[in-house]
PDB file of C-alpha atoms in Angstrom:
ATOM      1  CA  ALA U   1      62.000-147.736-151.897  1.00 74.00           C
ATOM      2  CA  GLN U   2      60.426-144.432-151.627  1.00 80.00           C
ATOM      3  CA  SER U   3      57.319-142.873-153.152  1.00 87.00           C
ATOM      4  CA  VAL U   4      55.230-139.829-152.904  1.00 92.00           C
ATOM      5  CA  THR U   5      51.433-139.520-153.565  1.00 95.00           C
ATOM      6  CA  GLN U   6      49.784-136.229-153.849  1.00 96.00           C
ATOM      7  CA  LEU U   7      46.035-136.422-153.667  1.00 93.00           C
ATOM      8  CA  GLY U   8      44.357-134.075-156.237  1.00 91.00           C
ATOM      9  CA  SER U   9      45.796-132.907-159.307  1.00 92.00           C
ATOM     10  CA  HIS U  10      44.089-129.682-158.901  1.00 95.00           C
ATOM     11  CA  VAL U  11      42.769-127.902-156.016  1.00 97.00           C
ATOM     12  CA  SER U  12      40.494-124.531-156.343  1.00 97.00           C
ATOM     13  CA  VAL U  13      39.910-122.115-153.280  1.00 97.00           C
ATOM     14  CA  SER U  14      38.638-118.738-152.943  1.00 97.00           C
ATOM     15  CA  GLU U  15      40.884-115.821-151.855  1.00 97.00           C
ATOM     16  CA  GLY U  16      40.814-115.884-148.091  1.00 97.00           C
ATOM     17  CA  ALA U  17      40.018-119.473-147.648  1.00 97.00           C
ATOM     18  CA  LEU U  18      42.090-122.347-146.158  1.00 97.00           C
ATOM     19  CA  VAL U  19      44.407-124.021-148.366  1.00 98.00           C
ATOM     20  CA  LEU U  20      45.184-127.728-147.858  1.00 98.00           C
ATOM     21  CA  LEU U  21      47.141-129.808-150.185  1.00 98.00           C
ATOM     22  CA  ARG U  22      47.611-133.561-149.436  1.00 97.00           C
ATOM     23  CA  CYS U  23      50.770-135.447-149.402  1.00 97.00           C
ATOM     24  CA  ASN U  24      51.167-139.196-148.467  1.00 96.00           C
ATOM     25  CA  TYR U  25      54.731-141.046-148.597  1.00 93.00           C
ATOM     26  CA  SER U  26      56.241-144.188-148.267  1.00 89.00           C
ATOM     27  CA  SER U  27      59.978-144.731-147.007  1.00 82.00           C
ATOM     28  CA  SER U  28      61.851-147.750-145.815  1.00 76.00           C
ATOM     29  CA  VAL U  29      64.088-145.525-143.879  1.00 75.00           C
ATOM     30  CA  PRO U  30      63.405-142.132-141.637  1.00 77.00           C
ATOM     31  CA  PRO U  31      62.595-139.646-144.360  1.00 84.00           C
ATOM     32  CA  TYR U  32      63.282-136.018-145.215  1.00 88.00           C
ATOM     33  CA  LEU U  33      60.241-134.464-146.648  1.00 91.00           C
ATOM     34  CA  PHE U  34      59.904-131.211-148.773  1.00 93.00           C
ATOM     35  CA  TRP U  35      57.424-128.918-150.276  1.00 96.00           C
ATOM     36  CA  TYR U  36      58.345-127.094-153.325  1.00 96.00           C
ATOM     37  CA  VAL U  37      56.392-124.284-155.375  1.00 96.00           C
ATOM     38  CA  GLN U  38      56.699-123.701-159.042  1.00 95.00           C
ATOM     39  CA  TYR U  39      55.349-120.540-160.619  1.00 93.00           C
ATOM     40  CA  PRO U  40      54.897-120.347-164.326  1.00 88.00           C
ATOM     41  CA  ASN U  41      58.058-120.520-166.448  1.00 85.00           C
ATOM     42  CA  GLN U  42      60.197-121.081-163.366  1.00 88.00           C
ATOM     43  CA  GLY U  43      62.097-123.720-161.486  1.00 90.00           C
ATOM     44  CA  LEU U  44      61.032-125.190-158.201  1.00 93.00           C
ATOM     45  CA  GLN U  45      61.534-123.177-155.128  1.00 93.00           C
ATOM     46  CA  LEU U  46      61.770-124.780-151.614  1.00 93.00           C
ATOM     47  CA  LEU U  47      58.556-123.825-149.429  1.00 95.00           C
ATOM     48  CA  LEU U  48      59.595-125.852-146.348  1.00 93.00           C
ATOM     49  CA  LYS U  49      61.349-129.207-145.171  1.00 90.00           C
ATOM     50  CA  TYR U  50      61.103-131.629-142.607  1.00 90.00           C
ATOM     51  CA  THR U  51      64.385-133.234-141.356  1.00 83.00           C
ATOM     52  CA  SER U  52      63.203-135.174-138.035  1.00 77.00           C
ATOM     53  CA  ALA U  53      63.179-132.150-135.730  1.00 76.00           C
ATOM     54  CA  ALA U  54      59.879-130.544-135.004  1.00 83.00           C
ATOM     55  CA  THR U  55      56.800-132.279-136.614  1.00 89.00           C
ATOM     56  CA  LEU U  56      55.089-128.892-137.430  1.00 94.00           C
ATOM     57  CA  VAL U  57      57.258-127.081-139.967  1.00 94.00           C
ATOM     58  CA  LYS U  58      56.703-123.560-140.786  1.00 94.00           C
ATOM     59  CA  GLY U  59      57.709-122.170-144.407  1.00 93.00           C
ATOM     60  CA  ILE U  60      57.691-119.014-146.422  1.00 93.00           C
ATOM     61  CA  ASN U  61      54.718-117.306-147.305  1.00 93.00           C
ATOM     62  CA  GLY U  62      52.699-118.307-144.487  1.00 96.00           C
ATOM     63  CA  PHE U  63      52.755-122.042-145.467  1.00 97.00           C
ATOM     64  CA  GLU U  64      53.148-124.872-143.036  1.00 97.00           C
ATOM     65  CA  ALA U  65      53.164-128.702-143.054  1.00 97.00           C
ATOM     66  CA  GLU U  66      52.838-131.401-140.239  1.00 94.00           C
ATOM     67  CA  PHE U  67      54.682-134.719-140.239  1.00 93.00           C
ATOM     68  CA  LYS U  68      52.295-137.332-139.073  1.00 93.00           C
ATOM     69  CA  LYS U  69      54.404-140.749-138.996  1.00 90.00           C
ATOM     70  CA  SER U  70      51.218-143.011-138.040  1.00 91.00           C
ATOM     71  CA  GLU U  71      49.450-141.442-141.042  1.00 93.00           C
ATOM     72  CA  THR U  72      52.520-141.302-143.228  1.00 93.00           C
ATOM     73  CA  SER U  73      51.353-137.812-144.361  1.00 95.00           C
ATOM     74  CA  PHE U  74      52.852-134.319-144.766  1.00 96.00           C
ATOM     75  CA  HIS U  75      50.045-132.116-145.823  1.00 97.00           C
ATOM     76  CA  LEU U  76      50.542-128.457-146.559  1.00 98.00           C
ATOM     77  CA  THR U  77      48.239-125.771-145.151  1.00 98.00           C
ATOM     78  CA  LYS U  78      47.715-122.060-145.247  1.00 98.00           C
ATOM     79  CA  PRO U  79      45.202-120.366-143.323  1.00 97.00           C
ATOM     80  CA  SER U  80      44.143-117.727-145.860  1.00 97.00           C
ATOM     81  CA  ALA U  81      44.644-118.047-149.718  1.00 97.00           C
ATOM     82  CA  HIS U  82      46.161-115.269-151.493  1.00 96.00           C
ATOM     83  CA  MET U  83      46.029-114.772-155.221  1.00 96.00           C
ATOM     84  CA  SER U  84      49.607-114.822-155.484  1.00 95.00           C
ATOM     85  CA  ASP U  85      49.562-118.358-154.136  1.00 97.00           C
ATOM     86  CA  ALA U  86      48.428-119.785-157.519  1.00 97.00           C
ATOM     87  CA  ALA U  87      50.924-122.213-158.704  1.00 97.00           C
ATOM     88  CA  GLU U  88      51.797-125.744-158.922  1.00 96.00           C
ATOM     89  CA  TYR U  89      53.079-127.243-155.481  1.00 97.00           C
ATOM     90  CA  PHE U  90      55.220-130.537-155.285  1.00 96.00           C
ATOM     91  CA  CYS U  91      55.857-132.684-152.332  1.00 95.00           C
ATOM     92  CA  ALA U  92      58.910-134.766-152.306  1.00 92.00           C
ATOM     93  CA  VAL U  93      61.021-137.321-150.291  1.00 89.00           C
ATOM     94  CA  SER U  94      64.483-138.251-149.863  1.00 83.00           C
ATOM     95  CA  PRO U  95      66.338-140.708-147.448  1.00 75.00           C
ATOM     96  CA  GLY U  96      67.364-139.015-144.192  1.00 65.00           C
ATOM     97  CA  SER U  97      70.805-140.328-144.614  1.00 60.00           C
ATOM     98  CA  GLY U  98      72.852-142.687-146.717  1.00 53.00           C
ATOM     99  CA  GLY U  99      71.205-141.866-150.009  1.00 56.00           C
ATOM    100  CA  PHE U 100      70.802-139.055-152.403  1.00 66.00           C
ATOM    101  CA  LYS U 101      67.687-139.515-154.379  1.00 74.00           C
ATOM    102  CA  THR U 102      64.778-137.037-154.025  1.00 81.00           C
ATOM    103  CA  ILE U 103      61.517-138.355-155.354  1.00 85.00           C
ATOM    104  CA  PHE U 104      58.829-135.854-156.435  1.00 89.00           C
ATOM    105  CA  GLY U 105      55.282-136.269-156.312  1.00 92.00           C
ATOM    106  CA  ALA U 106      53.044-135.657-159.506  1.00 92.00           C
ATOM    107  CA  GLY U 107      52.299-132.075-158.225  1.00 94.00           C
ATOM    108  CA  THR U 108      48.934-130.249-157.429  1.00 96.00           C
ATOM    109  CA  ARG U 109      48.030-127.071-159.048  1.00 96.00           C
ATOM    110  CA  LEU U 110      46.305-124.626-156.947  1.00 97.00           C
ATOM    111  CA  PHE U 111      43.868-122.151-158.159  1.00 97.00           C
ATOM    112  CA  VAL U 112      42.743-119.180-156.260  1.00 97.00           C
ATOM    113  CA  LYS U 113      39.448-117.426-157.148  1.00 96.00           C
ATOM    114  CA  ALA U 114      38.722-113.849-156.197  1.00 93.00           C
TER     115      ALA U 114
ATOM    116  CA  ASP E   1      75.985-117.564-155.126  1.00 66.00           C
ATOM    117  CA  ALA E   2      74.036-117.088-158.186  1.00 80.00           C
ATOM    118  CA  GLY E   3      72.128-120.312-157.744  1.00 93.00           C
ATOM    119  CA  VAL E   4      72.007-123.220-160.106  1.00 96.00           C
ATOM    120  CA  ILE E   5      72.618-121.896-163.759  1.00 97.00           C
ATOM    121  CA  GLN E   6      71.419-123.577-166.865  1.00 97.00           C
ATOM    122  CA  SER E   7      72.032-122.813-170.409  1.00 97.00           C
ATOM    123  CA  PRO E   8      70.334-122.123-172.880  1.00 97.00           C
ATOM    124  CA  ARG E   9      66.958-121.156-171.513  1.00 96.00           C
ATOM    125  CA  HIS E  10      65.304-121.984-174.723  1.00 97.00           C
ATOM    126  CA  GLU E  11      66.408-124.362-177.393  1.00 97.00           C
ATOM    127  CA  VAL E  12      64.653-124.938-180.619  1.00 97.00           C
ATOM    128  CA  THR E  13      65.971-127.859-182.996  1.00 97.00           C
ATOM    129  CA  GLU E  14      65.154-130.099-185.643  1.00 97.00           C
ATOM    130  CA  MET E  15      64.370-133.591-185.260  1.00 97.00           C
ATOM    131  CA  GLY E  16      67.716-135.669-185.775  1.00 97.00           C
ATOM    132  CA  GLN E  17      69.893-132.932-184.399  1.00 97.00           C
ATOM    133  CA  GLU E  18      72.174-133.162-181.381  1.00 97.00           C
ATOM    134  CA  VAL E  19      71.162-131.120-178.378  1.00 98.00           C
ATOM    135  CA  THR E  20      73.378-130.284-175.462  1.00 98.00           C
ATOM    136  CA  LEU E  21      72.039-128.806-172.291  1.00 98.00           C
ATOM    137  CA  ARG E  22      74.413-127.335-169.631  1.00 98.00           C
ATOM    138  CA  CYS E  23      74.350-126.837-165.908  1.00 98.00           C
ATOM    139  CA  LYS E  24      76.578-125.213-163.344  1.00 98.00           C
ATOM    140  CA  PRO E  25      75.592-126.213-159.765  1.00 97.00           C
ATOM    141  CA  ILE E  26      75.889-124.374-156.654  1.00 95.00           C
ATOM    142  CA  SER E  27      79.343-124.111-155.459  1.00 94.00           C
ATOM    143  CA  GLY E  28      80.142-126.673-152.694  1.00 91.00           C
ATOM    144  CA  HIS E  29      77.080-128.917-153.433  1.00 91.00           C
ATOM    145  CA  ASN E  30      78.231-132.469-154.178  1.00 90.00           C
ATOM    146  CA  SER E  31      75.215-134.138-155.751  1.00 90.00           C
ATOM    147  CA  LEU E  32      73.561-132.874-159.202  1.00 93.00           C
ATOM    148  CA  PHE E  33      70.308-134.022-160.639  1.00 93.00           C
ATOM    149  CA  TRP E  34      68.734-133.837-164.114  1.00 96.00           C
ATOM    150  CA  TYR E  35      64.994-133.703-164.228  1.00 95.00           C
ATOM    151  CA  ARG E  36      62.476-133.705-167.135  1.00 96.00           C
ATOM    152  CA  GLN E  37      59.157-132.041-166.744  1.00 94.00           C
ATOM    153  CA  THR E  38      56.300-132.801-169.284  1.00 92.00           C
ATOM    154  CA  MET E  39      52.534-132.240-169.073  1.00 87.00           C
ATOM    155  CA  MET E  40      51.831-135.885-169.532  1.00 88.00           C
ATOM    156  CA  ARG E  41      54.563-137.178-167.190  1.00 87.00           C
ATOM    157  CA  GLY E  42      55.253-134.704-164.526  1.00 86.00           C
ATOM    158  CA  LEU E  43      58.579-134.361-163.096  1.00 89.00           C
ATOM    159  CA  GLU E  44      60.832-137.284-163.781  1.00 89.00           C
ATOM    160  CA  LEU E  45      64.420-137.820-162.324  1.00 90.00           C
ATOM    161  CA  LEU E  46      66.728-138.652-165.381  1.00 95.00           C
ATOM    162  CA  ILE E  47      69.893-139.154-163.540  1.00 94.00           C
ATOM    163  CA  TYR E  48      71.803-138.075-160.558  1.00 90.00           C
ATOM    164  CA  PHE E  49      75.554-137.698-159.772  1.00 93.00           C
ATOM    165  CA  ASN E  50      77.216-137.776-156.332  1.00 90.00           C
ATOM    166  CA  ASN E  51      80.728-136.208-156.132  1.00 92.00           C
ATOM    167  CA  ASN E  52      80.666-136.325-159.854  1.00 94.00           C
ATOM    168  CA  VAL E  53      80.071-140.005-160.271  1.00 94.00           C
ATOM    169  CA  PRO E  54      76.781-140.952-161.719  1.00 94.00           C
ATOM    170  CA  ILE E  55      74.774-143.017-158.986  1.00 90.00           C
ATOM    171  CA  ASP E  56      71.585-143.797-160.752  1.00 88.00           C
ATOM    172  CA  ASP E  57      70.813-143.388-164.433  1.00 92.00           C
ATOM    173  CA  SER E  58      67.669-145.618-164.475  1.00 90.00           C
ATOM    174  CA  GLY E  59      65.563-142.513-165.401  1.00 91.00           C
ATOM    175  CA  MET E  60      67.454-141.913-168.744  1.00 94.00           C
ATOM    176  CA  PRO E  61      64.726-142.834-171.295  1.00 88.00           C
ATOM    177  CA  GLU E  62      66.876-144.278-174.007  1.00 87.00           C
ATOM    178  CA  ASP E  63      70.514-144.570-175.267  1.00 92.00           C
ATOM    179  CA  ARG E  64      70.024-141.195-177.102  1.00 96.00           C
ATOM    180  CA  PHE E  65      70.261-139.556-173.667  1.00 97.00           C
ATOM    181  CA  SER E  66      73.664-139.107-172.046  1.00 97.00           C
ATOM    182  CA  ALA E  67      74.806-137.095-169.064  1.00 98.00           C
ATOM    183  CA  LYS E  68      78.353-136.304-167.845  1.00 97.00           C
ATOM    184  CA  MET E  69      79.645-134.470-164.971  1.00 97.00           C
ATOM    185  CA  PRO E  70      83.421-133.803-165.739  1.00 97.00           C
ATOM    186  CA  ASN E  71      84.098-131.726-162.596  1.00 95.00           C
ATOM    187  CA  ALA E  72      82.260-130.365-159.598  1.00 95.00           C
ATOM    188  CA  SER E  73      81.102-127.344-161.330  1.00 96.00           C
ATOM    189  CA  PHE E  74      79.728-128.368-164.588  1.00 97.00           C
ATOM    190  CA  SER E  75      77.339-131.007-166.103  1.00 98.00           C
ATOM    191  CA  THR E  76      75.812-131.810-169.427  1.00 98.00           C
ATOM    192  CA  LEU E  77      72.863-133.571-170.592  1.00 98.00           C
ATOM    193  CA  LYS E  78      73.036-134.674-174.391  1.00 98.00           C
ATOM    194  CA  ILE E  79      70.387-135.827-176.775  1.00 97.00           C
ATOM    195  CA  GLN E  80      71.633-137.572-179.839  1.00 97.00           C
ATOM    196  CA  PRO E  81      69.624-137.697-182.159  1.00 96.00           C
ATOM    197  CA  SER E  82      66.736-135.523-180.750  1.00 97.00           C
ATOM    198  CA  GLU E  83      63.035-136.342-181.497  1.00 97.00           C
ATOM    199  CA  PRO E  84      59.860-134.427-181.145  1.00 97.00           C
ATOM    200  CA  ARG E  85      58.925-136.397-177.971  1.00 96.00           C
ATOM    201  CA  ASP E  86      61.856-135.205-176.347  1.00 97.00           C
ATOM    202  CA  SER E  87      60.337-131.676-176.180  1.00 97.00           C
ATOM    203  CA  ALA E  88      59.853-130.856-172.507  1.00 97.00           C
ATOM    204  CA  VAL E  89      61.572-128.557-169.709  1.00 96.00           C
ATOM    205  CA  TYR E  90      64.702-130.072-168.702  1.00 97.00           C
ATOM    206  CA  PHE E  91      65.662-128.848-164.988  1.00 96.00           C
ATOM    207  CA  CYS E  92      69.139-129.322-163.247  1.00 96.00           C
ATOM    208  CA  ALA E  93      69.278-129.236-159.515  1.00 93.00           C
ATOM    209  CA  SER E  94      72.146-129.429-156.999  1.00 92.00           C
ATOM    210  CA  SER E  95      72.249-130.242-153.186  1.00 88.00           C
ATOM    211  CA  SER E  96      74.639-130.988-150.496  1.00 84.00           C
ATOM    212  CA  THR E  97      74.600-134.449-148.894  1.00 74.00           C
ATOM    213  CA  THR E  98      77.350-133.538-146.251  1.00 69.00           C
ATOM    214  CA  GLY E  99      75.874-134.247-142.745  1.00 59.00           C
ATOM    215  CA  GLY E 100      72.599-135.521-144.242  1.00 59.00           C
ATOM    216  CA  ASN E 101      70.539-134.636-147.235  1.00 59.00           C
ATOM    217  CA  THR E 102      69.719-131.290-147.829  1.00 72.00           C
ATOM    218  CA  GLU E 103      66.984-129.602-150.206  1.00 81.00           C
ATOM    219  CA  ALA E 104      67.423-129.558-153.995  1.00 86.00           C
ATOM    220  CA  PHE E 105      68.136-126.036-155.380  1.00 90.00           C
ATOM    221  CA  PHE E 106      66.669-125.817-159.025  1.00 93.00           C
ATOM    222  CA  GLY E 107      67.791-123.991-161.959  1.00 95.00           C
ATOM    223  CA  GLN E 108      65.319-122.006-164.107  1.00 94.00           C
ATOM    224  CA  GLY E 109      65.258-124.876-166.691  1.00 95.00           C
ATOM    225  CA  THR E 110      65.912-125.273-170.498  1.00 97.00           C
ATOM    226  CA  ARG E 111      62.651-125.288-172.477  1.00 97.00           C
ATOM    227  CA  LEU E 112      63.484-127.754-175.376  1.00 98.00           C
ATOM    228  CA  THR E 113      61.367-128.004-178.459  1.00 98.00           C
ATOM    229  CA  VAL E 114      62.150-130.340-181.198  1.00 98.00           C
ATOM    230  CA  VAL E 115      60.430-129.695-184.356  1.00 97.00           C
TER     231      VAL E 115
END
């Protein structure tokens, strides 16, 4: 079985500050891991994905995430927050092969203060 | 490709009425997912199909909900009869599982309001 836990339903940072959104997963098979972003009144868009290649994954808009198997974590970071980063972020996990189900975390809403 | 297309974008209906939501997945994708998003429960997977076959419908809340995928380019989610607690945003997503899972691509969603 697979699951995803996002720590913190709300995160607030100042513009220019580091963004850190936490995600821990559990999976009985090697996982694929994803971060998605949702802007108001829109669907989810893929930010980045881990598919068992490099453990540090770079995505769009300056975001990156590091897969740490020993910690079962896949935290999302961005060195300097921009006002346009304010949105809801979802971590998701799916089996690397042999299955089709993608499980999403509860989401973390990011607020960026001027 | 135009991406995943959902219709309608907004639906307002009276309690007891039948509601049908529609989805056209990305051409070539062989998996399709229906999700429901609410403030209280977040993003919930209702059902997913692989190669037009329902694989897991354990997330479908009640028998009032049904989903079909008659072919690779079309799926419907039907609620009959609808209730106010069904009010939510319903998302359709598709992905390709050929050669391993890829990310899910989401439609813009259908905002359903049952009054």
